[in-house]
């Protein structure tokens, strides 16, 4: 999607403060503790020169650590021309609440580098990333026990590999150096399943919401993802993987919007084939069987679930009254403004909030971090033991019954979990448990008005318990 939202006058951080205040009314925590939780603890603004082409450019960059109630702090680094201090602060605050909701024991942080990655060569990106990392090192804003970045909009495995390499060069004796950043390539200490984690988490979250029969009845739907219509904004890492898992789960993706336009097909779009088309042509447009439509009009199509998976402020006071879906599944951070939310709530649209729904990324980052500081791959110890146990059980059953298992049955029972199995299983468990925690808060009888407020209430209550040592809670 475009680097600039179409509603730039909104302060993203103010929206987050509004959500916080709305939730705080339902929480019995001393005012001073709420004040401590609410604001950003440390915000670092950096400017550094980098040689771009034959010129030197001053790069503006940030790292905001919102909350140190748990360490390290955690959150991605965004590379975009839309980066500014307000945005980075807002995103760091969302990280704090996100981690609390999914029980990931980190405070929230976020970084931003104001560049357009599409206009930079790989060498220039590397220079910028390494310099940014060394600036963070100088001010103690990175480290396995301090603050652990990850990918975000405009960054991925490649950038994370440069970051860990820079960090390890500065700290050759740091045994946990790999834990200074997550989202790394598997060959550099990454974990299998991290790349698709946010999209897979979005899928698990939406699937869980659509599994509650009484809620579906209220939305005028039958339970289950199969056959439901989806519109997705953004076909980057999160958008693509959300599409992939929704499609595999039987959902019908009728439209996908990107920065250069949107495509529509009432019979559904196959995301894997679309990905191949984009790799070949450089754009999702002109994908066989689809018609091209306006990228903003796509959001206003009638559908069951709208998944904004790009940037913040995409559904705002200008287009909120034209949104016609039943559910908005916030795969991006902050795609709906507070103003828009009022309109959408009145229309009865159910919003599954970002601080729950896109937490799959940081959840698997947490697994990667655990792998890095424990220096062992998940599944290494137990896989073959579990396989032997399955084999033994099968042979006992065969002896007792006199029947031989088919090869399909054998494969099912004799299989030990590898790293990817464990990551998917841990992510699925996390998303299902967290969904019901926030849904229960919504239906607790306290009068919490919507699922976002319920998610904030859940998060703030958990964070507040970290201040028990101050003696404020008996
Ligand atoms: N950038 C991602 C997010 O917004 C992932 C953060 C992480 O893995 O630390 O949640």
XYZ file of C-alpha atoms and ligand atoms in Angstrom:
484
model
C 0.000 0.000 0.000
C 1.038 3.607 -0.265
C 3.467 4.837 2.363
C 1.120 7.635 3.246
C -2.248 7.103 4.789
C -5.070 9.093 3.236
C -5.831 10.728 6.570
C -2.595 12.146 7.902
C -3.999 14.740 10.275
C -4.942 12.080 12.850
C -2.433 11.527 15.676
C -2.026 7.785 15.913
C -0.593 8.007 19.421
C -3.580 10.106 20.567
C -5.890 7.385 19.289
C -4.001 4.822 21.379
C -4.278 7.118 24.434
C -8.024 7.379 23.799
C -8.364 3.594 23.703
C -6.351 3.385 26.910
C -8.536 5.934 28.728
C -11.710 4.237 27.575
C -10.463 0.913 28.973
C -9.059 2.419 32.187
C -12.609 3.174 33.371
C -13.164 -0.555 33.792
C -10.001 -1.189 35.803
C -9.462 -0.727 39.510
C -5.814 0.352 39.445
C -4.336 3.478 41.119
C -4.230 6.478 38.788
C -0.429 6.834 39.093
C 0.113 3.281 37.928
C -2.161 3.876 34.933
C -0.142 7.013 34.096
C 3.067 4.989 34.271
C 1.710 2.308 31.949
C 0.191 4.713 29.442
C 3.146 6.834 28.290
C 6.356 6.010 26.430
C 9.329 5.428 28.750
C 12.135 6.328 26.331
C 12.082 7.719 22.807
C 15.324 8.021 20.870
C 15.480 10.172 17.752
C 18.543 9.780 15.561
C 19.937 11.478 12.468
C 22.889 10.054 10.618
C 24.480 10.588 7.200
C 24.616 7.784 4.653
C 26.069 7.768 1.167
C 23.219 7.221 -1.300
C 24.369 7.122 -4.936
C 26.939 9.932 -5.203
C 25.319 12.050 -2.484
C 25.163 12.036 1.281
C 21.704 11.889 2.790
C 20.735 12.560 6.376
C 18.537 9.698 7.540
C 15.929 10.321 10.223
C 15.247 7.346 12.480
C 13.657 6.429 15.799
C 13.370 3.797 18.476
C 10.627 4.110 21.067
C 10.520 1.885 24.151
C 7.030 2.238 25.517
C 7.177 0.100 28.617
C 9.974 -1.394 30.682
C 7.659 -3.316 33.001
C 9.151 -6.442 31.447
C 12.506 -6.738 29.688
C 13.628 -6.930 27.005
C 11.343 -4.592 25.122
C 10.229 -5.867 21.747
C 8.927 -4.606 18.438
C 9.722 -4.291 14.767
C 11.598 -1.707 12.720
C 9.609 -0.002 9.999
C 11.236 1.337 6.833
C 8.885 3.854 5.277
C 8.614 7.514 4.262
C 5.579 7.717 6.564
C 7.746 7.174 9.674
C 7.545 9.904 12.314
C 7.829 10.105 16.087
C 4.076 9.992 16.711
C 3.745 6.823 14.644
C 6.666 5.041 16.279
C 5.394 5.940 19.759
C 1.896 4.678 18.947
C 3.233 1.438 17.504
C 5.487 0.881 20.524
C 2.515 1.303 22.857
C 0.491 -1.201 20.825
C 3.390 -3.654 21.201
C 3.164 -3.425 25.004
C -0.547 -4.298 25.000
C -0.104 -6.920 22.301
C 2.588 -8.767 24.269
C 0.456 -8.688 27.422
C -2.591 -10.135 25.648
C -0.697 -13.135 24.291
C 1.388 -13.602 27.456
C 4.681 -12.800 25.784
C 6.907 -11.514 28.624
C 8.250 -8.380 26.925
C 7.633 -4.651 27.102
C 6.666 -2.881 23.888
C 8.989 -1.016 21.527
C 9.124 0.041 17.882
C 11.679 1.487 15.519
C 11.335 3.470 12.345
C 13.695 4.577 9.593
C 12.385 7.239 7.257
C 13.401 5.874 3.857
C 11.639 4.371 0.862
C 13.111 0.857 0.544
C 11.738 0.575 -3.000
C 14.131 3.344 -4.074
C 17.271 1.984 -2.407
C 19.772 -0.612 -3.571
C 20.604 -3.601 -1.357
C 23.985 -1.988 -0.525
C 22.308 1.252 0.548
C 19.780 -0.625 2.679
C 22.632 -2.523 4.306
C 24.575 0.668 5.046
C 21.513 2.292 6.607
C 20.604 -0.799 8.651
C 24.099 -1.338 10.008
C 24.499 2.334 10.892
C 21.088 2.394 12.594
C 22.081 -0.700 14.598
C 25.342 0.860 15.750
C 23.451 4.009 16.799
C 21.136 1.810 18.896
C 24.167 0.059 20.418
C 25.769 3.397 21.361
C 22.719 4.415 23.367
C 21.929 0.987 24.817
C 18.732 0.612 22.790
C 19.418 -2.931 21.589
C 20.493 -6.221 23.174
C 19.045 -9.583 24.212
C 18.287 -8.266 27.702
C 17.456 -4.704 26.630
C 15.457 -4.260 23.447
C 14.993 -6.794 20.645
C 13.881 -5.532 17.206
C 12.109 -7.560 14.505
C 10.758 -7.021 10.990
C 7.896 -4.640 10.314
C 6.557 -2.798 7.265
C 9.392 -2.536 4.699
C 11.817 -4.910 6.449
C 12.362 -8.650 6.595
C 14.869 -11.426 7.171
C 17.608 -9.698 5.193
C 17.632 -6.603 7.421
C 17.495 -8.741 10.573
C 20.552 -10.682 9.377
C 22.489 -7.389 9.025
C 21.374 -6.314 12.486
C 22.506 -9.502 14.221
C 25.785 -9.464 12.321
C 26.460 -5.845 13.358
C 25.534 -6.562 16.967
C 27.678 -9.711 17.148
C 30.629 -7.768 15.714
C 30.357 -5.173 18.502
C 29.892 -7.839 21.217
C 31.997 -10.868 20.247
C 31.805 -12.298 23.789
C 28.033 -12.017 24.112
C 26.921 -15.632 24.219
C 23.285 -14.604 23.617
C 24.037 -12.268 20.706
C 21.596 -14.131 18.430
C 18.822 -13.012 20.769
C 19.409 -9.323 19.938
C 16.871 -9.432 17.081
C 14.170 -11.819 15.814
C 12.790 -12.569 12.377
C 16.246 -13.676 11.241
C 16.811 -16.178 8.436
C 16.862 -19.755 9.794
C 20.546 -19.979 8.805
C 21.356 -17.003 11.091
C 19.494 -18.251 14.170
C 15.928 -17.683 12.996
C 13.046 -20.056 13.620
C 10.901 -21.954 11.131
C 7.429 -20.448 10.877
C 8.351 -16.842 11.803
C 7.820 -15.466 8.302
C 4.192 -16.597 8.072
C 3.491 -16.157 11.798
C 1.490 -12.917 11.690
C -0.689 -14.102 8.797
C -1.190 -17.515 10.378
C -2.121 -15.831 13.662
C -4.648 -13.681 11.801
C -6.144 -16.853 10.361
C -6.314 -18.616 13.746
C -7.882 -15.512 15.320
C -10.538 -15.048 12.638
C -11.277 -18.783 12.600
C -11.795 -18.717 16.365
C -14.112 -15.694 16.190
C -16.127 -17.440 13.480
C -16.374 -20.615 15.550
C -18.576 -19.065 18.242
C -22.103 -19.960 17.079
C -23.969 -17.324 19.105
C -21.749 -14.510 17.781
C -22.131 -15.728 14.202
C -25.912 -15.771 14.647
C -25.743 -12.118 15.724
C -23.757 -11.256 12.584
C -26.254 -13.188 10.438
C -23.740 -15.899 9.494
C -23.311 -19.616 9.883
C -20.242 -20.599 11.933
C -16.972 -21.481 10.184
C -14.569 -19.812 7.776
C -15.483 -22.011 4.763
C -17.476 -20.138 2.134
C -17.145 -16.723 3.823
C -16.127 -13.819 1.602
C -12.975 -11.818 2.359
C -11.500 -8.548 1.118
C -7.817 -8.029 1.949
C -5.917 -4.747 1.839
C -2.178 -5.299 1.393
C -0.373 -8.235 -0.211
C 2.932 -7.901 1.642
C 4.138 -10.544 4.067
C 1.149 -10.260 6.429
C -1.479 -9.806 3.697
C -0.144 -12.637 1.570
C 0.032 -15.142 4.417
C -3.381 -14.123 5.777
C -4.778 -14.761 2.274
C -2.935 -18.064 1.966
C -4.248 -19.548 5.219
C -7.779 -18.153 4.773
C -7.860 -19.653 1.264
C -6.578 -23.009 2.557
C -9.246 -22.876 5.269
C -11.954 -22.573 2.595
C -12.543 -18.797 2.733
C -13.196 -16.978 -0.542
C -10.972 -13.959 -1.172
C -12.975 -11.778 -3.553
C -10.716 -8.718 -3.648
C -7.140 -7.730 -2.823
C -5.899 -4.134 -2.752
C -2.297 -3.029 -3.154
C -0.515 0.339 -3.501
C -1.013 0.432 -7.289
C -4.639 -0.729 -7.450
C -6.990 -3.546 -6.491
C -8.253 -6.730 -8.144
C -11.690 -8.343 -7.871
C -13.146 -11.741 -8.685
C -16.517 -12.758 -7.196
C -15.510 -16.444 -7.557
C -12.401 -15.986 -5.424
C -8.686 -15.355 -5.962
C -6.010 -18.018 -5.431
C -3.259 -16.251 -3.435
C -0.516 -18.682 -4.444
C -1.192 -18.175 -8.150
C -1.413 -14.422 -7.549
C 1.960 -14.457 -5.809
C 3.497 -16.224 -8.828
C 1.891 -13.600 -11.115
C 3.273 -10.759 -9.012
C 6.754 -12.282 -8.974
C 6.618 -12.408 -12.761
C 5.060 -9.011 -13.505
C 5.898 -6.895 -10.451
C 2.236 -6.165 -9.666
C -0.964 -7.928 -8.561
C -2.827 -6.063 -11.332
C -3.937 -7.872 -14.518
C -4.108 -11.217 -12.743
C -6.090 -13.493 -15.090
C -9.777 -13.768 -14.177
C -9.845 -10.551 -12.127
C -11.002 -7.033 -12.901
C -9.043 -4.005 -11.753
C -10.853 -1.705 -9.317
C -9.942 1.374 -7.302
C -7.775 0.520 -4.274
C -9.946 2.539 -1.875
C -13.241 1.297 -3.375
C -12.104 -2.267 -2.606
C -12.449 -1.545 1.111
C -16.061 -0.585 0.583
C -17.126 -3.839 -1.077
C -19.780 -5.976 0.531
C -18.147 -8.985 2.214
C -18.145 -10.996 5.424
C -14.632 -10.124 6.591
C -12.456 -7.155 5.655
C -8.777 -7.676 6.505
C -6.737 -4.459 6.422
C -3.168 -5.785 6.337
C -1.199 -2.693 5.317
C -0.837 0.492 7.350
C -2.621 2.613 9.942
C -5.478 5.098 9.327
C -6.870 3.261 6.314
C -10.448 3.217 7.594
C -11.090 6.707 8.820
C -13.888 9.230 9.199
C -13.944 9.799 5.414
C -14.811 6.233 4.424
C -16.172 4.604 7.619
C -19.837 5.069 6.727
C -19.295 3.321 3.370
C -17.736 0.156 4.860
C -20.101 -2.782 4.303
C -18.403 -5.836 5.850
C -19.642 -7.651 8.951
C -16.229 -8.084 10.573
C -13.032 -6.042 10.350
C -10.013 -8.203 11.152
C -7.114 -5.847 11.940
C -4.030 -7.591 10.575
C -2.211 -4.232 10.326
C -1.449 -2.024 13.311
C -4.027 0.745 13.761
C -5.847 0.443 10.407
C -9.060 1.881 11.895
C -8.982 5.353 13.453
C -10.808 6.094 16.708
C -13.220 8.399 14.811
C -14.016 5.668 12.315
C -14.504 3.132 15.047
C -17.415 5.108 16.515
C -19.190 4.977 13.158
C -18.418 1.276 12.645
C -19.577 0.330 16.148
C -22.896 2.084 15.501
C -23.247 0.096 12.289
C -22.734 -3.121 14.288
C -19.473 -4.063 12.565
C -17.413 -6.366 14.797
C -13.780 -5.258 14.978
C -11.193 -7.872 15.937
C -8.465 -5.550 17.229
C -4.830 -5.431 16.113
C -3.407 -5.836 19.618
C -4.860 -9.320 19.643
C -5.151 -10.286 15.985
C -1.679 -9.505 14.677
C 0.141 -10.741 17.791
C 1.170 -13.943 15.992
C 4.348 -12.243 14.774
C 5.634 -11.310 18.191
C 4.478 -14.649 19.612
C 6.727 -16.556 17.231
C 9.446 -13.940 17.784
C 9.241 -14.966 21.423
C 9.725 -18.614 20.411
C 12.719 -17.567 18.302
C 14.180 -15.650 21.238
C 13.725 -18.687 23.504
C 15.499 -20.815 20.894
C 18.365 -18.286 20.762
C 18.919 -17.958 24.497
C 18.494 -21.679 25.118
C 20.852 -22.478 22.225
C 18.802 -25.451 21.077
C 16.277 -26.066 18.313
C 12.767 -26.986 19.411
C 12.089 -30.668 18.760
C 15.749 -31.669 18.863
C 15.467 -33.522 22.159
C 12.027 -35.081 21.894
C 11.322 -35.803 18.232
C 12.880 -39.250 17.908
C 11.820 -40.272 21.396
C 8.198 -39.483 20.506
C 8.563 -41.371 17.225
C 9.865 -44.442 19.065
C 6.992 -44.196 21.572
C 4.487 -44.089 18.678
C 6.176 -47.061 17.003
C 6.112 -49.077 20.226
C 2.460 -48.294 20.838
C 1.555 -49.287 17.320
C 3.361 -52.612 17.550
C 1.606 -53.407 20.859
C -1.772 -52.588 19.285
C -0.888 -54.731 16.240
C 0.130 -57.677 18.448
C -3.013 -57.382 20.570
C -5.441 -57.065 17.668
C -3.617 -59.108 15.075
C -4.286 -56.291 12.569
C -1.540 -54.371 10.797
C -1.733 -50.563 10.564
C -1.911 -49.030 7.087
C 1.054 -46.871 6.069
C -1.116 -43.738 6.481
C -2.021 -44.778 10.044
C 1.627 -45.590 10.727
C 2.742 -42.160 9.540
C 0.146 -40.469 11.741
C 1.141 -42.274 14.934
C 4.888 -42.542 14.414
C 5.423 -38.873 13.773
C 7.443 -36.776 16.248
C 6.993 -33.004 16.289
C 9.658 -30.915 14.563
C 10.327 -27.206 15.046
C 7.633 -26.065 12.622
C 4.989 -28.341 14.187
C 5.766 -26.954 17.627
C 5.760 -23.337 16.447
C 2.368 -23.749 14.731
C 0.951 -25.583 17.716
C 2.222 -22.953 20.169
C 0.852 -20.164 18.000
C -2.551 -21.830 17.617
C -2.822 -22.367 21.366
C -1.801 -18.752 22.019
C -4.314 -17.212 19.621
C -7.230 -19.383 20.762
C -6.587 -18.774 24.459
C -6.106 -15.039 23.957
C -9.268 -14.694 21.865
C -11.403 -16.200 24.594
C -9.677 -14.112 27.260
C -10.624 -10.863 25.527
C -14.070 -12.131 24.490
C -14.779 -13.128 28.099
C -13.801 -9.616 29.177
C -16.305 -8.243 26.650
C -19.046 -10.436 28.083
C -18.027 -10.072 31.735
C -21.077 -7.976 32.550
C -18.950 -4.921 33.406
C -20.336 -3.052 30.403
C -17.187 -3.103 28.255
C -18.499 -1.718 24.945
C -16.456 -3.526 22.305
C -13.708 -6.069 21.723
C -10.932 -3.461 21.411
C -11.766 -2.007 24.798
C -11.951 -5.564 26.176
C -8.483 -6.264 24.756
C -7.065 -3.085 26.341
C -8.697 -3.953 29.690
C -7.192 -7.461 29.559
C -3.739 -6.074 28.724
C -3.696 -3.225 31.245
C -4.809 -5.502 34.089
C -1.946 -7.895 33.360
C 0.627 -5.102 33.054
C -0.555 -3.509 36.302
C 0.297 -6.675 38.217
C 3.965 -6.066 37.322
C 3.823 -3.119 39.697
C 2.822 -5.324 42.645
C 6.270 -4.760 44.077
C 5.286 -1.145 44.759
C 2.868 -2.554 47.295
C -0.184 -0.981 45.690
C -2.049 -4.263 45.385
C -2.656 -6.316 48.513
N 6.485 -5.901 13.762
C 5.661 -6.948 14.282
C 4.503 -6.369 15.058
O 4.095 -5.258 14.833
C 6.446 -8.009 15.027
C 7.186 -7.547 16.238
C 8.112 -8.569 16.832
O 8.125 -9.703 16.380
O 8.834 -8.204 17.773
O 3.884 -7.027 15.862
